[in-house]
Coordinates of C-alpha atoms in Angstrom, one line a residue:
Chain Q
M21 CA -59.0 43.2 -20.0
S22 CA -60.7 44.2 -16.7
E23 CA -60.0 42.8 -13.3
K24 CA -62.0 39.7 -12.3
Y25 CA -63.7 38.7 -9.1
L26 CA -64.5 35.2 -8.0
E27 CA -68.0 35.5 -9.6
D28 CA -66.3 36.1 -13.0
F29 CA -64.5 32.8 -13.1
A30 CA -66.0 29.5 -14.2
I31 CA -64.7 26.0 -14.6
G32 CA -63.4 25.4 -18.1
Q33 CA -62.5 29.0 -18.9
T34 CA -59.1 29.4 -20.6
Y35 CA -56.8 32.3 -20.6
G36 CA -53.7 33.0 -22.7
S37 CA -50.7 35.2 -22.5
G38 CA -48.2 37.1 -24.6
R39 CA -44.9 35.6 -25.7
L40 CA -41.4 36.0 -24.3
T41 CA -38.1 34.9 -25.7
V42 CA -35.6 33.4 -23.2
D43 CA -32.4 35.5 -23.2
R44 CA -29.1 33.7 -22.8
N45 CA -27.3 36.3 -20.7
R46 CA -30.3 37.0 -18.5
S47 CA -30.9 33.3 -17.8
K48 CA -27.2 32.9 -16.9
A49 CA -27.3 36.0 -14.6
F50 CA -30.4 34.5 -12.9
A51 CA -28.6 31.2 -12.5
A52 CA -25.5 32.9 -11.1
E53 CA -27.6 34.5 -8.4
F54 CA -30.0 31.7 -7.5
D55 CA -29.1 28.4 -9.1
P56 CA -25.3 28.4 -9.7
Q57 CA -24.9 24.9 -11.3
P58 CA -22.6 24.3 -14.2
Y59 CA -25.3 23.2 -16.7
H60 CA -27.1 26.6 -16.2
L61 CA -23.9 28.7 -16.5
D62 CA -21.4 27.2 -18.9
E63 CA -22.0 25.7 -22.4
A64 CA -19.1 23.3 -22.2
A65 CA -20.1 22.0 -18.8
A66 CA -23.7 21.7 -20.0
R67 CA -22.7 19.5 -22.9
R68 CA -21.1 17.0 -20.5
S69 CA -24.2 17.1 -18.2
I70 CA -27.5 15.2 -18.3
F71 CA -29.0 18.2 -20.3
G72 CA -26.5 18.0 -23.2
E73 CA -26.7 21.7 -23.8
L74 CA -27.2 24.9 -21.7
A75 CA -30.5 24.6 -19.8
V76 CA -32.3 27.4 -18.1
S77 CA -32.9 27.0 -14.3
G78 CA -36.4 25.7 -13.7
W79 CA -36.8 28.7 -11.4
Y80 CA -36.1 31.0 -14.2
T81 CA -38.8 29.3 -16.2
A82 CA -41.1 29.7 -13.2
A83 CA -40.2 33.4 -12.9
L84 CA -40.8 34.1 -16.6
T85 CA -44.1 32.2 -16.3
M86 CA -45.1 34.5 -13.5
R87 CA -44.2 37.5 -15.6
L88 CA -46.3 36.2 -18.5
L89 CA -49.1 35.5 -16.0
V90 CA -49.0 39.0 -14.5
D91 CA -49.1 40.5 -18.0
G92 CA -51.6 38.0 -19.4
E93 CA -55.4 37.7 -19.6
L94 CA -56.1 36.1 -16.2
K95 CA -56.4 39.2 -14.0
P96 CA -57.9 38.6 -10.6
A97 CA -58.9 41.8 -8.8
G98 CA -56.3 42.5 -6.1
G99 CA -53.5 40.7 -8.0
I100 CA -52.3 37.2 -8.5
V101 CA -51.9 35.8 -5.0
G102 CA -50.8 32.2 -5.1
L103 CA -51.4 30.0 -2.1
G104 CA -49.4 27.1 -3.6
F105 CA -49.5 24.2 -6.0
E106 CA -50.9 20.7 -5.9
E107 CA -48.7 19.8 -8.9
F108 CA -45.7 21.5 -10.4
R109 CA -43.6 19.9 -13.1
W110 CA -40.9 20.7 -15.6
P111 CA -41.5 18.0 -18.2
R112 CA -38.9 19.4 -20.6
A113 CA -35.8 21.6 -20.3
V114 CA -35.9 25.3 -21.5
H115 CA -33.0 26.6 -23.6
P116 CA -31.9 30.2 -24.4
G117 CA -33.7 31.3 -27.5
D118 CA -36.9 29.4 -26.7
E119 CA -40.1 31.4 -27.0
L120 CA -42.5 30.8 -24.1
R121 CA -46.3 31.4 -23.8
L122 CA -49.0 30.3 -21.4
E123 CA -52.2 28.5 -21.4
S124 CA -54.3 28.6 -18.2
E125 CA -57.5 26.7 -17.5
I126 CA -59.8 27.2 -14.5
L127 CA -60.4 23.8 -12.8
E128 CA -62.3 24.9 -9.7
V129 CA -64.0 28.0 -8.3
R130 CA -65.0 28.0 -4.6
P131 CA -65.7 30.6 -2.0
S132 CA -63.6 30.6 1.1
Q133 CA -65.0 28.9 4.2
S134 CA -63.3 31.2 6.6
R135 CA -63.2 34.5 4.7
P136 CA -66.6 35.6 3.4
N137 CA -65.2 38.3 1.0
Q138 CA -62.7 35.9 -0.7
G139 CA -62.5 32.7 -2.6
V140 CA -60.1 30.4 -4.4
I141 CA -59.7 29.4 -8.0
K142 CA -57.7 26.3 -9.0
V143 CA -55.8 26.9 -12.2
R144 CA -53.7 24.7 -14.4
T145 CA -51.1 26.8 -16.2
T146 CA -49.0 25.2 -18.9
T147 CA -45.9 27.0 -20.2
R148 CA -45.2 26.0 -23.8
N149 CA -42.2 26.6 -26.0
Q150 CA -42.2 27.6 -29.7
N151 CA -42.9 24.0 -30.7
G152 CA -46.0 23.8 -28.5
E153 CA -44.2 21.5 -26.0
A154 CA -45.0 21.8 -22.4
V155 CA -42.0 23.0 -20.4
Q156 CA -43.8 23.7 -17.1
V157 CA -47.1 22.5 -15.8
S158 CA -48.6 23.7 -12.6
V159 CA -51.9 23.2 -10.8
G160 CA -52.2 26.0 -8.3
N161 CA -54.7 27.8 -6.0
L162 CA -55.1 31.6 -6.3
L163 CA -56.8 33.8 -3.7
V164 CA -59.5 35.9 -5.5
P165 CA -61.8 38.5 -3.9
R166 CA -65.5 38.2 -4.2
R167 CA -67.3 41.0 -5.9
P168 CA -68.0 43.6 -3.2
E169 CA -71.8 43.8 -3.6
S170 CA -72.1 40.0 -3.3
T171 CA -70.2 39.5 0.0
G172 CA -73.2 40.6 2.2
A173 CA -75.2 37.6 1.0
G174 CA -74.1 34.8 3.3
D175 CA -76.3 32.2 1.7
K176 CA -74.6 32.8 -1.6
C177 CA -71.5 31.3 0.0
Q178 CA -73.1 27.9 0.0
V179 CA -74.1 27.7 -3.6
L180 CA -70.7 26.3 -4.7
P181 CA -69.3 23.3 -2.9
A182 CA -66.3 24.2 -0.7
R183 CA -63.6 21.6 -1.4
G184 CA -59.9 21.3 -0.8
R185 CA -57.7 22.7 1.9
G186 CA -58.5 25.7 4.0
L187 CA -57.1 29.1 3.4
P188 CA -54.3 30.3 5.6
Chain A
M20 CA -19.7 17.5 2.3
S21 CA -19.1 15.1 -0.6
E22 CA -21.4 14.5 -3.6
K23 CA -24.0 11.8 -3.0
Y24 CA -25.3 9.0 -5.1
L25 CA -28.6 7.3 -4.9
E26 CA -27.1 4.7 -2.7
D27 CA -26.1 7.4 -0.1
F28 CA -29.7 8.5 0.5
A29 CA -32.1 6.9 2.9
I30 CA -35.6 7.6 4.0
G31 CA -35.6 9.9 7.1
Q32 CA -32.3 11.5 6.5
T33 CA -32.3 15.3 7.1
Y34 CA -30.2 18.0 5.6
G35 CA -29.7 21.6 6.6
S36 CA -28.5 24.8 5.0
G37 CA -26.9 28.1 5.7
R38 CA -28.8 31.2 6.4
L39 CA -29.7 34.1 4.1
T40 CA -31.2 37.5 4.9
V41 CA -33.9 38.8 2.5
D42 CA -32.7 42.2 1.1
R43 CA -35.4 44.8 0.4
N44 CA -33.8 46.3 -2.8
R45 CA -33.0 42.9 -4.3
S46 CA -36.4 41.5 -3.6
K47 CA -38.0 44.6 -5.3
A48 CA -35.7 44.3 -8.3
F49 CA -36.7 40.7 -8.6
A50 CA -40.4 41.7 -8.4
A51 CA -39.9 44.5 -11.0
E52 CA -38.5 41.9 -13.4
F53 CA -40.7 38.9 -12.8
D54 CA -43.7 39.7 -10.6
P55 CA -44.5 43.4 -10.9
Q56 CA -47.4 43.6 -8.5
P57 CA -47.9 46.6 -6.2
Y58 CA -47.6 44.7 -2.9
H59 CA -44.1 43.4 -3.9
L60 CA -42.9 46.8 -5.1
D61 CA -44.3 49.6 -3.0
E62 CA -44.6 49.9 0.8
A63 CA -47.7 52.2 0.7
A64 CA -49.6 49.9 -1.8
A65 CA -48.6 46.9 0.2
R66 CA -50.2 48.4 3.4
R67 CA -53.5 48.7 1.5
S68 CA -53.2 45.1 0.2
I69 CA -54.1 41.7 1.6
F70 CA -50.5 41.5 2.9
G71 CA -50.6 44.6 5.0
E72 CA -46.8 45.3 4.5
L73 CA -44.3 44.8 1.7
A74 CA -44.3 41.0 0.8
V75 CA -41.6 39.3 -1.2
S76 CA -42.7 37.5 -4.4
G77 CA -43.2 33.8 -3.7
W78 CA -40.9 33.2 -6.7
Y79 CA -38.2 35.2 -5.0
T80 CA -38.6 32.9 -1.9
A81 CA -38.4 29.9 -4.2
A82 CA -35.3 31.3 -5.9
L83 CA -33.6 32.0 -2.6
T84 CA -34.6 28.5 -1.4
M85 CA -32.8 27.1 -4.5
R86 CA -29.7 29.1 -3.7
L87 CA -29.7 27.8 -0.1
L88 CA -30.2 24.3 -1.4
V89 CA -27.4 24.5 -3.9
D90 CA -25.1 25.8 -1.2
G91 CA -26.4 23.4 1.5
E92 CA -25.7 19.9 2.7
L93 CA -27.8 17.9 0.3
K94 CA -25.4 17.5 -2.6
P95 CA -26.5 14.9 -5.2
A96 CA -23.7 14.0 -7.6
G97 CA -24.4 15.7 -10.9
G98 CA -26.2 18.6 -9.3
I99 CA -29.7 19.3 -8.1
V100 CA -32.0 18.3 -11.0
G101 CA -35.6 18.8 -10.0
L102 CA -38.3 16.9 -11.9
G103 CA -41.1 18.7 -10.2
F104 CA -43.2 18.9 -7.1
E105 CA -46.2 17.0 -5.7
E106 CA -46.8 19.8 -3.2
F107 CA -45.6 23.4 -3.1
R108 CA -47.0 25.9 -0.7
W109 CA -46.3 29.3 0.7
P110 CA -48.0 29.1 4.1
R111 CA -46.8 32.6 5.2
A112 CA -45.5 35.7 3.5
V113 CA -41.8 36.6 3.5
H114 CA -40.8 40.2 4.2
P115 CA -37.5 42.1 3.7
G116 CA -35.2 41.5 6.6
D117 CA -36.4 38.0 7.2
E118 CA -33.7 35.4 7.6
L119 CA -34.3 32.1 5.8
R120 CA -32.9 28.6 6.2
L121 CA -33.9 25.2 5.0
E122 CA -34.7 21.8 6.5
S123 CA -34.8 18.9 4.0
E124 CA -36.0 15.4 4.7
I125 CA -35.7 12.4 2.4
L126 CA -39.1 10.8 2.0
E127 CA -38.4 8.2 -0.7
V128 CA -35.5 6.7 -2.5
R129 CA -36.0 4.7 -5.7
P130 CA -34.1 3.6 -8.7
S131 CA -35.4 4.6 -12.1
Q132 CA -37.4 2.0 -14.0
S133 CA -36.2 3.3 -17.4
R134 CA -32.7 4.5 -16.7
P135 CA -30.5 2.0 -15.0
N136 CA -27.8 4.5 -14.0
Q137 CA -30.2 6.9 -12.3
G138 CA -32.8 7.1 -9.6
V139 CA -35.1 9.5 -7.9
I140 CA -35.3 10.9 -4.3
K141 CA -38.4 12.5 -3.0
V142 CA -37.5 15.4 -0.7
R143 CA -39.6 17.6 1.6
T144 CA -37.9 21.0 1.9
T145 CA -39.2 23.5 4.4
T146 CA -38.0 27.1 4.2
R147 CA -38.2 28.7 7.7
N148 CA -37.9 32.3 8.8
Q149 CA -36.0 33.6 11.8
N150 CA -39.0 32.7 14.0
G151 CA -39.0 29.1 12.8
E152 CA -42.2 29.6 10.9
A153 CA -42.5 27.7 7.6
V154 CA -42.7 30.2 4.7
Q155 CA -42.4 27.6 1.9
V156 CA -43.0 23.8 1.9
S157 CA -42.2 21.7 -1.1
V158 CA -42.3 17.9 -1.7
G159 CA -40.3 17.3 -4.9
N160 CA -38.5 14.7 -6.8
L161 CA -34.8 15.0 -7.7
L162 CA -33.0 13.0 -10.3
V163 CA -29.9 11.4 -8.7
P164 CA -27.2 9.2 -10.4
R165 CA -26.6 5.7 -9.1
R166 CA -23.0 5.1 -7.9
P167 CA -21.1 4.1 -11.0
E168 CA -19.8 0.7 -9.7
S169 CA -23.4 -0.3 -8.8
T170 CA -25.0 0.2 -12.2
G171 CA -23.7 -2.9 -13.8
A172 CA -25.7 -5.1 -11.4
G173 CA -29.1 -5.2 -12.9
D174 CA -30.6 -7.3 -10.1
K175 CA -29.8 -4.5 -7.6
C176 CA -32.3 -2.3 -9.4
Q177 CA -35.1 -4.4 -8.0
V178 CA -34.2 -4.3 -4.3
L179 CA -36.0 -1.0 -3.8
P180 CA -39.7 -0.8 -4.8
A181 CA -40.1 1.5 -7.8
R182 CA -43.0 3.7 -7.0
G183 CA -44.5 6.9 -8.5
R184 CA -44.4 8.4 -11.9
G185 CA -41.9 7.6 -14.6
L186 CA -38.9 9.7 -15.4
P187 CA -39.1 12.0 -18.5

């Protein structure tokens, strides 16, 4: 899978990922460092909590999603540089033993207004468990370089509508 | 700082946090596990990248922000249970040695329409570096229990307007 430039992305394209099983001890170690709340650390406490069983920190789900994304099919040239999200949800808890995979869909492709050699793609990434249930849904903007030979053509920058917020 | 119920939160309240210095080796270890991209792992590669110097993974910033939040002043009874975010941005890169702290502001307080003993608070949390610059801005919804003695009074549930999306 080769690295992709802005010109390689189009609305409606979908990208997949590998799969990854959530490990109980690693998820607890993550929680101990970053999200030390009883329902992420202790089975008995989790049973008495709103989750009813040990639930992985949402930030661990986010971190694992990033790992799947980096190793997955969507490979912007220059790396996955996220500017932020317009939507970010955890519709369902993740538990140790769950198997996660990603589905990403390109929602928008636009050149940068301020940086002629860059653009932004808007991507919806859904993290699903082994039952196909969505456990994390994000709609985010990634910074993507334009193909080097195309950046000299200033008029090309106006072919696509430039929508949304400006780049930093 | 005691644990807070829905009734203890009000629009405009602000909550702070402690401070935390970003460690170079721990941020690299995080990146190696979850976000293995050259500009998070290697100083020389980072200098050649869009960041110009070693930048911490945005997910490490998010994880450290969660740690500051868990240890901070905003303490919902039952823990910090995030449903998701309506906005989530990294306006500026974080670098090893940066010192982070949080500012949280309550934007909305509403009882749940479907769960009489719970409600939702909308919170803007800004993570700032040692220069006061925002490095992460999120607007998220947290699930918060109602004060036990108040949940029997069904009519109280209609005092506050119920806006926004439903609970899972």
